[in-house]
Short mmCIF file of C-alpha atoms in Angstrom, two decimals:
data_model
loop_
_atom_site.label_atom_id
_atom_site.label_comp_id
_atom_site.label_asym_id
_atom_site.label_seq_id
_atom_site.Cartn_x
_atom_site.Cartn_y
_atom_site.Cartn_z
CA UNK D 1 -73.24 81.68 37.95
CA UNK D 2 -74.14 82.04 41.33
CA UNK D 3 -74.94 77.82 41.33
CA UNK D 4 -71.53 77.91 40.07
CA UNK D 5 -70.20 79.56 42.34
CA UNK D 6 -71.81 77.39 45.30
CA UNK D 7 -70.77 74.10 43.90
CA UNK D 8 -67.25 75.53 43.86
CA UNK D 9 -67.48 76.55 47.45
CA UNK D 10 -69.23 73.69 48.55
CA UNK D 11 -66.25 71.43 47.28
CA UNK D 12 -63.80 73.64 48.86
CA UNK D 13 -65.12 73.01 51.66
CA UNK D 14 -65.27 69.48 51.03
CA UNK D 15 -61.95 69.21 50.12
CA UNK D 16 -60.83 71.23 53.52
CA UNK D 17 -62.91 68.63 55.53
CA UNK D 18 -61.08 65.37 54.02
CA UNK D 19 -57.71 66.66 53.92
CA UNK D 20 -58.40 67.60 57.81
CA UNK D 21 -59.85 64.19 58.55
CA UNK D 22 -57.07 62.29 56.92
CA UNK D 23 -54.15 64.66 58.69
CA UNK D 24 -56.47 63.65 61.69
CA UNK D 25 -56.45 59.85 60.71
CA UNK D 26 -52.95 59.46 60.16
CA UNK D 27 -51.70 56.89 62.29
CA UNK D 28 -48.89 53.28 62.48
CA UNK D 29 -49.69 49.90 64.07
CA UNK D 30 -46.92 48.56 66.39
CA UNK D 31 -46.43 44.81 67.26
CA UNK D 32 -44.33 45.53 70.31
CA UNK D 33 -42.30 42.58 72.10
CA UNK D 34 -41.11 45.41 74.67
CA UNK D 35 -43.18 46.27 77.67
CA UNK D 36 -45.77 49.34 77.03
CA UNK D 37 -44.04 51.47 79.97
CA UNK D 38 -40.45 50.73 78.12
CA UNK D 39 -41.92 52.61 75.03
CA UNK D 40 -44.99 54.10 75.32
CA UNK D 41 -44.03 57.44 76.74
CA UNK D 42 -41.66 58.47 73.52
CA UNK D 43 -44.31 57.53 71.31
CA UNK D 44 -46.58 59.69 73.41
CA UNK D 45 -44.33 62.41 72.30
CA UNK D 46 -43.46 61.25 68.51
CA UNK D 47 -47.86 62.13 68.75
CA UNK D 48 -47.21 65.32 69.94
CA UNK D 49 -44.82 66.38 67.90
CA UNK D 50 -46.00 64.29 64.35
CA UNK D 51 -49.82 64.40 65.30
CA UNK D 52 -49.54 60.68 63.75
CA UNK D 53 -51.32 58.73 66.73
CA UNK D 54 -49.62 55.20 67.32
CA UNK D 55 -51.82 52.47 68.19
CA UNK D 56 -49.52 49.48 70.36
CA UNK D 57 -49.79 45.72 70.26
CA UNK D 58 -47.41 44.13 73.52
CA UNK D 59 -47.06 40.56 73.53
CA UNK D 60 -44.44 38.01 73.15
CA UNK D 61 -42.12 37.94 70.50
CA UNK D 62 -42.54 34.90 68.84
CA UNK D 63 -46.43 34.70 69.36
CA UNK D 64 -46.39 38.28 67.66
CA UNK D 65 -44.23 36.92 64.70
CA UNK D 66 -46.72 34.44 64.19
CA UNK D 67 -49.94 36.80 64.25
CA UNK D 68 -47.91 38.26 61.48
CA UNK D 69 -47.37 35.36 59.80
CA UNK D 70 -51.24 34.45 60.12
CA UNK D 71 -52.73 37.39 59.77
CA UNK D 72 -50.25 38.43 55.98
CA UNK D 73 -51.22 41.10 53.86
CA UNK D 74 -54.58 41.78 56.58
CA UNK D 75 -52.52 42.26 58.65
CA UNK D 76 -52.94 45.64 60.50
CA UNK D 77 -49.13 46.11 62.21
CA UNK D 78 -46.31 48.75 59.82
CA UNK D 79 -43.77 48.06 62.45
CA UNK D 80 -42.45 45.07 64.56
CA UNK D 81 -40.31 46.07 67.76
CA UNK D 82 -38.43 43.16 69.53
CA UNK D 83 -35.27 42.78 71.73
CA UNK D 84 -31.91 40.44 70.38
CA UNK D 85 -31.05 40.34 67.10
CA UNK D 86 -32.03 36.55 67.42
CA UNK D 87 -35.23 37.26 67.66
CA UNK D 88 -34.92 39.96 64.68
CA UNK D 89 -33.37 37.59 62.44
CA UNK D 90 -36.10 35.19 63.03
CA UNK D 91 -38.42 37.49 61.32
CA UNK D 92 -36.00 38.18 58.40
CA UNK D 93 -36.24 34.45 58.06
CA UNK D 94 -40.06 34.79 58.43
CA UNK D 95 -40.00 37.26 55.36
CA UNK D 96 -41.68 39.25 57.76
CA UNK D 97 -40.04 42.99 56.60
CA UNK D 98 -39.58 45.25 53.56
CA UNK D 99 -36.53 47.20 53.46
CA UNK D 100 -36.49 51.23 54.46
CA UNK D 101 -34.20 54.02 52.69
CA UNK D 102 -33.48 56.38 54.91
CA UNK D 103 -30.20 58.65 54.80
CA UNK D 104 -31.63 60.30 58.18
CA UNK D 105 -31.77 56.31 60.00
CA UNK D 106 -28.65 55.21 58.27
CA UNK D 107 -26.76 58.38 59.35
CA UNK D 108 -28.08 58.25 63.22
CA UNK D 109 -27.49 53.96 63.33
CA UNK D 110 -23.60 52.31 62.80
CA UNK D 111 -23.75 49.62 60.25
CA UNK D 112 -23.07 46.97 62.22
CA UNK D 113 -26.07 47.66 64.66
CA UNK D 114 -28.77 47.11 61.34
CA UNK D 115 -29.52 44.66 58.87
CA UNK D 116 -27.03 44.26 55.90
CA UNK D 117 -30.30 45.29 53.88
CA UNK D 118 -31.77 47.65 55.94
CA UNK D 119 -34.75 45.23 56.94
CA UNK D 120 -34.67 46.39 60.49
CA UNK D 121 -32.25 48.81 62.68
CA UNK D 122 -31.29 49.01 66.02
CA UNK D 123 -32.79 51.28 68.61
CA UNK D 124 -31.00 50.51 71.54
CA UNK D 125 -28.04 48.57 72.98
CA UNK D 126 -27.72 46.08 75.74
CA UNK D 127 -24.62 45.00 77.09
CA UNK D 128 -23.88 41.65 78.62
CA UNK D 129 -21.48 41.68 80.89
CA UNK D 130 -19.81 40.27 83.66
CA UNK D 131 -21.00 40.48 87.72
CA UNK D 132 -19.52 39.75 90.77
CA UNK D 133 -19.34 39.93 94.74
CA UNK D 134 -16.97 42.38 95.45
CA UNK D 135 -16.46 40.69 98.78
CA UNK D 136 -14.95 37.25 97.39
CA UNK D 137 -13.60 37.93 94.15
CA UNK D 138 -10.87 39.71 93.20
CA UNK D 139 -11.62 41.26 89.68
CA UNK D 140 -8.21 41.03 88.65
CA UNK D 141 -9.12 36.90 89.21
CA UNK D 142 -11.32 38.18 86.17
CA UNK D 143 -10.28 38.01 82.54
CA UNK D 144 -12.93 37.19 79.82
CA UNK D 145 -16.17 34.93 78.82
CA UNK D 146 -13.64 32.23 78.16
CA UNK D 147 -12.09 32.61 81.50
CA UNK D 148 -15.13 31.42 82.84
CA UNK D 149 -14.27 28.25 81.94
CA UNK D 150 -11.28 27.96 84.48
CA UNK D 151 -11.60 25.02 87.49
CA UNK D 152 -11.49 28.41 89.93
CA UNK D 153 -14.62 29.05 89.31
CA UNK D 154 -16.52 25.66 90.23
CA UNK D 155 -19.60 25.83 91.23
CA UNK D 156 -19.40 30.02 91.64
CA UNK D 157 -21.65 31.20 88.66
CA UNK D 158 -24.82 31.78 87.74
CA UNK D 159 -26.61 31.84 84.16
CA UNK D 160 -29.87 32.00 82.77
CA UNK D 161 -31.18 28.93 80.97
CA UNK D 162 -29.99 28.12 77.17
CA UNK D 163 -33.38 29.00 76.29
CA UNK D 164 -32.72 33.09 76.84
CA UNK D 165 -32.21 34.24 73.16
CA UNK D 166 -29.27 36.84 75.22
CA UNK D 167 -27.36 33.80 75.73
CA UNK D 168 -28.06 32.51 72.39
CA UNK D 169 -26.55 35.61 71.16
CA UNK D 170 -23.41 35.74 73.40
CA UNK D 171 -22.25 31.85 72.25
CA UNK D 172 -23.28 32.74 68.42
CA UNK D 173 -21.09 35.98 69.27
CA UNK D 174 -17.96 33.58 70.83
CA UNK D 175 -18.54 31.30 67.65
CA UNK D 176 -17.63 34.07 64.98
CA UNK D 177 -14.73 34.75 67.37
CA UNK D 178 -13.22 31.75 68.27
CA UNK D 179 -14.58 29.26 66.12
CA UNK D 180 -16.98 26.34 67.28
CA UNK D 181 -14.83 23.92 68.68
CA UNK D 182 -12.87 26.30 71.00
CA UNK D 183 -16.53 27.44 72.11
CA UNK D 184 -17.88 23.85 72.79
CA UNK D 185 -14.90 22.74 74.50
CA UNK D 186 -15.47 26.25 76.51
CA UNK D 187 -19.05 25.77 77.14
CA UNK D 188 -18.59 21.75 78.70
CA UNK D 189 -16.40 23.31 81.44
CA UNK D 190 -18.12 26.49 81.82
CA UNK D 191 -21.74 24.54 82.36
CA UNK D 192 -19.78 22.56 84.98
CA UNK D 193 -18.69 25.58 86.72
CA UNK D 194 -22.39 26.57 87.48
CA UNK D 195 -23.41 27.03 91.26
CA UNK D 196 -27.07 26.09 90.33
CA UNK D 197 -29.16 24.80 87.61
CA UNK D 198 -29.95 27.73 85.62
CA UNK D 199 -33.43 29.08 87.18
CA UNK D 200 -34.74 32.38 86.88
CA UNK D 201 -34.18 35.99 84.28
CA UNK D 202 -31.09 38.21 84.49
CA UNK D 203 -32.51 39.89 88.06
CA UNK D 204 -32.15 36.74 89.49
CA UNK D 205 -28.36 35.96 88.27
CA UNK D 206 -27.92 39.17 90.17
CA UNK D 207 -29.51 38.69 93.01
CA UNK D 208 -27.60 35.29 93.34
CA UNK D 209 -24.54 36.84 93.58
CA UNK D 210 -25.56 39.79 96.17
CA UNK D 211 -26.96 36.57 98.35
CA UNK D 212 -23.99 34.10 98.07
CA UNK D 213 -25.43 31.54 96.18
CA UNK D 214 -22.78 32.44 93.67
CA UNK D 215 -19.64 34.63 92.98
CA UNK D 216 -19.82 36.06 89.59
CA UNK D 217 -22.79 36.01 86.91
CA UNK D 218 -23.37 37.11 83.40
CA UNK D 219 -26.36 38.92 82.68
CA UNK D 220 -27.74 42.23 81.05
CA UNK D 221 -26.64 45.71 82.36
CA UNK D 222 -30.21 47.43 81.85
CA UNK D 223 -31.77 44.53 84.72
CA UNK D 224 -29.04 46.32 86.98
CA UNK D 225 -29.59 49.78 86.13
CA UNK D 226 -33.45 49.05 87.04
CA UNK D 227 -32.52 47.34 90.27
CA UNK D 228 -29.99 49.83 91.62
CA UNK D 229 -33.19 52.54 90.53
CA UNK D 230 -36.00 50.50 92.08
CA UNK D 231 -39.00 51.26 94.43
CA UNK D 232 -38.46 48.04 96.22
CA UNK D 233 -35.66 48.16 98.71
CA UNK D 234 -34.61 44.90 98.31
CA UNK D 235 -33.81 44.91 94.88
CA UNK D 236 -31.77 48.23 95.37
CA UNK D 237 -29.83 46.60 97.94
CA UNK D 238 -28.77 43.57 95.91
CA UNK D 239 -27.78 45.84 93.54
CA UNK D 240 -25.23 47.56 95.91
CA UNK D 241 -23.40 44.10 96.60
CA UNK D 242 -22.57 43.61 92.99
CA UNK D 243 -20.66 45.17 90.58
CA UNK D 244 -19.66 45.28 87.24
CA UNK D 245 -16.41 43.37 85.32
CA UNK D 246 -16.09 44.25 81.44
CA UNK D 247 -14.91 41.13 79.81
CA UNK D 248 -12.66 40.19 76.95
CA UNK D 249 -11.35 44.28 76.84
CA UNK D 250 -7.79 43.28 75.46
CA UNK D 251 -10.08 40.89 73.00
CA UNK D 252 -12.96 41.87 70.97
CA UNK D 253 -14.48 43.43 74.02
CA UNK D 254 -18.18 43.07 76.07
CA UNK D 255 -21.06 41.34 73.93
CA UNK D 256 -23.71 43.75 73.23
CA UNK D 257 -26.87 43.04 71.54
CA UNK D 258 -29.73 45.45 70.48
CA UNK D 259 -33.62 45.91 70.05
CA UNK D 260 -34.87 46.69 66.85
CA UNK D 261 -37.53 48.26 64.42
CA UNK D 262 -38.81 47.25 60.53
CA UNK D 263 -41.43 48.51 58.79
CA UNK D 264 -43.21 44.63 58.17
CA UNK D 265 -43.79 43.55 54.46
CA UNK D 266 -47.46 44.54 54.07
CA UNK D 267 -47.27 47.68 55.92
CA UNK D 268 -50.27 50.44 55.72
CA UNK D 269 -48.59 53.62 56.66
CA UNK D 270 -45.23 52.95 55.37
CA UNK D 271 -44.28 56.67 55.51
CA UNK D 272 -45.76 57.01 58.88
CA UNK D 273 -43.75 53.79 59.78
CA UNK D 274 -40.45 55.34 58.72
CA UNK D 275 -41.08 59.02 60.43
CA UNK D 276 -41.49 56.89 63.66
CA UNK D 277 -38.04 55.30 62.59
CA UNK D 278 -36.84 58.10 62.00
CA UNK D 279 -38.03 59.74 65.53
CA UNK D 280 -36.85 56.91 67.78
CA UNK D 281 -33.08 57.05 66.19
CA UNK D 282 -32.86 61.15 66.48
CA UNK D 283 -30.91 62.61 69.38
CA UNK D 284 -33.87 63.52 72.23
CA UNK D 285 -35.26 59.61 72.06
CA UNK D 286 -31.64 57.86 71.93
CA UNK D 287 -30.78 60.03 75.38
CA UNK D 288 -34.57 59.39 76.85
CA UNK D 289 -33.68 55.43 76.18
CA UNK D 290 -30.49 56.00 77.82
CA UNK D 291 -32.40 57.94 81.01
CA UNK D 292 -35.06 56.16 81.28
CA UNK D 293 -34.69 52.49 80.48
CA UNK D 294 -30.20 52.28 81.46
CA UNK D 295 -29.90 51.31 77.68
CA UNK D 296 -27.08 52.54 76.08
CA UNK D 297 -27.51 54.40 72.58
CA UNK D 298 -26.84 52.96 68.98
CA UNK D 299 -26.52 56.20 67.67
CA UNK D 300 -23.00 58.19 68.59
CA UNK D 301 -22.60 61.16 70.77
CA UNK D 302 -25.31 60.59 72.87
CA UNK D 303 -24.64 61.41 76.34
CA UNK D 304 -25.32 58.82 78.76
CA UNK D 305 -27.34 58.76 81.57
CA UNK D 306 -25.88 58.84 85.08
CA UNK D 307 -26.06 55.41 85.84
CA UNK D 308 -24.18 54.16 82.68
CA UNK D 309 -21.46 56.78 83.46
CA UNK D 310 -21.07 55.15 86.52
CA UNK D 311 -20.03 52.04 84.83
CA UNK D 312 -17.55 53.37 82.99
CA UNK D 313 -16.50 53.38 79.42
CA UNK D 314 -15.89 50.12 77.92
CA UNK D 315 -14.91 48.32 74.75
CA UNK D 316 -18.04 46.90 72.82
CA UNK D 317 -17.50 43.90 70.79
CA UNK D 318 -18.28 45.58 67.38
CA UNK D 319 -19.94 42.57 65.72
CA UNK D 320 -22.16 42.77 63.12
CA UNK D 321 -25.43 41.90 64.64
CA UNK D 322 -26.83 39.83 61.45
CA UNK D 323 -24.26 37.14 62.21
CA UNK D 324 -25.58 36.58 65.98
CA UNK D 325 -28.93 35.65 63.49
CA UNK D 326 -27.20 33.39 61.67
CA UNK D 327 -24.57 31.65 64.25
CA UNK D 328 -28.17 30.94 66.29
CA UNK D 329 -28.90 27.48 65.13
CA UNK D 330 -25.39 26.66 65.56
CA UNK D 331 -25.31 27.88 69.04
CA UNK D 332 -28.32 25.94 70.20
CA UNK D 333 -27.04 22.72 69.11
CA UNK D 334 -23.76 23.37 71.14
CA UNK D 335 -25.23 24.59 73.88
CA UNK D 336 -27.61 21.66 74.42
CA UNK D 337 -24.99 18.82 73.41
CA UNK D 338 -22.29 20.64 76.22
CA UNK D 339 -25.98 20.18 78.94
CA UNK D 340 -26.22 23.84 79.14
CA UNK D 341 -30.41 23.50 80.10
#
């Protein structure tokens, strides 16, 4: 009996030991196409407060897409994080997700901002507006993306290159609105409008117009919210010469796009994956994305940071962000037959 007895104890305490080990162990794999500082420190505290330790991959989208691709049921990623729903619809098309459940993600995220079949949602929200020199343009000269098109602005804006999936986004966006003849016909004149050839990312649309080399420029908000934050002087300001215009308000409103999170098709920790989910739509993260990286919330409610209240409300464009996906193809091909390079 007293063998018995040890045995018994002995697996007890066996037991103890793996369930402790494997609470200890638990853990998700992140293929991240944002920068480590623009996420890292709210999965620091998803750790804290889940114990689940999250191990992050940064790289580029695409190249991460195709590690996924490669590396297929080996691989070791349960969640892929990129920016545009371009980019997210790319790995829909890539087969590269498995759908989620979740009454807690589907309650905190507006249809509309997630895949029609919950194979990724959004975790933030970009908006693409409108800038321009206060000192030469009037904004009531301003009316919409299609207004850009007018002679008066002749060599006065500035763009990134067709190649920037935001773009991408914005004429798949103005394709579902106005159809794709309107938005060729819009993009010839609007490409002959441009002060330069496009050269540079959304900073340097900015700083084009704070330096005269244009008068108005379309590019992301969070870029602004960093400059009129940042440690160098310079950029801060740049910042102060420009402000904002939101577009097409008496239309379908500003074009917003949004990074995004799914669990990928031969996930590990599938319930860890959807706890992080979970985490990164919930009140605290939404405002610390709001604070921290001048991203605006997908979930409702949220208060925004001081910077994006001094922007003002605004009208989002309320697309559904699958159909910027789809529209992509579409809005390459115009792009590159109206010479937008």
């Amino acid at each position: 009996m007293r063998k018995l007895n040890k045995l018994l104890a002995l697996l007890a305490a066996t037991s103890a030991t793996l369930v402790s080990f494997t609470s200890a162990a638990a853990e998700v794999n992140i293929y991240s196409a944002r920068k480590e500082a623009l996420i890292k420190p709210v999965l620091e505290k998803f750790t804290e407060e889940t114990g689940i330790e999250v191990n992050l991959l940064t790289g580029k989208a695409d190249a991460l897409l195709a590690r996924l691709n490669s590396e297929g049921e080996n691989t070791p990623a349960d969640l892929f994080l990129t920016v545009d729903a371009g980019a997210l619809h790319r790995a829909v098309e890539a087969n590269a997700f498995q759908a989620v459940n979740s009454d807690t993600i589907d309650s905190a995220v507006p249809a509309h901002f997630r895949s029609s079949d919950n194979l990724w949602f959004g975790l933030s929200l970009r908006a693409r507006p409108i800038f321009y020199s206060p000192e030469r343009v009037n904004p009531e000269e301003l009316e919409s993306y299609l207004s850009l098109a007018d002679d008066k602005w002749n060599d006065r804006i500035c763009i990134r290159s067709s190649n920037n999936l935001y773009n991408q986004s914005l004429v798949a966006a103005l394709i579902e609105h106005h159809g794709a003849e309107k938005t060729e016909k819009w993009a010839e004149n609007f490409v002959a409008n441009f002060a330069r050839k496009p050269v540079g990312g959304d900073r340097d649309q900015i700083k084009g117009v704070a330096f005269g080399v244009c008068d108005v420029a379309v590019a992301n908000t969070y870029y602004f919210g960093h400059m009129l934050n940042s440690d160098d002087a310079e950029e801060r300001e740049a910042a102060k010469k420009v402000k904002i215009f939101w577009p097409a308000q008496d239309q379908q409103g500003a074009h917003v796009n949004v990074s995004g999170i799914g669990v990928t098709k031969h996930a590990k920790n599938v319930e860890q994956a959807q706890k992080l989910i979970e985490f990164l739509v919930s009140e605290e993260s939404q405002k610390w994305y709001a604070q921290a990286n001048y991203e605006y919330p997908v979930r409702e409610g949220v208060e925004w940071s001081e910077t994006l209240q001094q922007w003002g409300d605004f009208k989002q464009d309320d697309i559904e962000m699958d159909i910027l996906g789809e529209n992509n193809g579409d809005a390459v091909r115009l792009m590159n037959r109206a010479g937008w390079r």
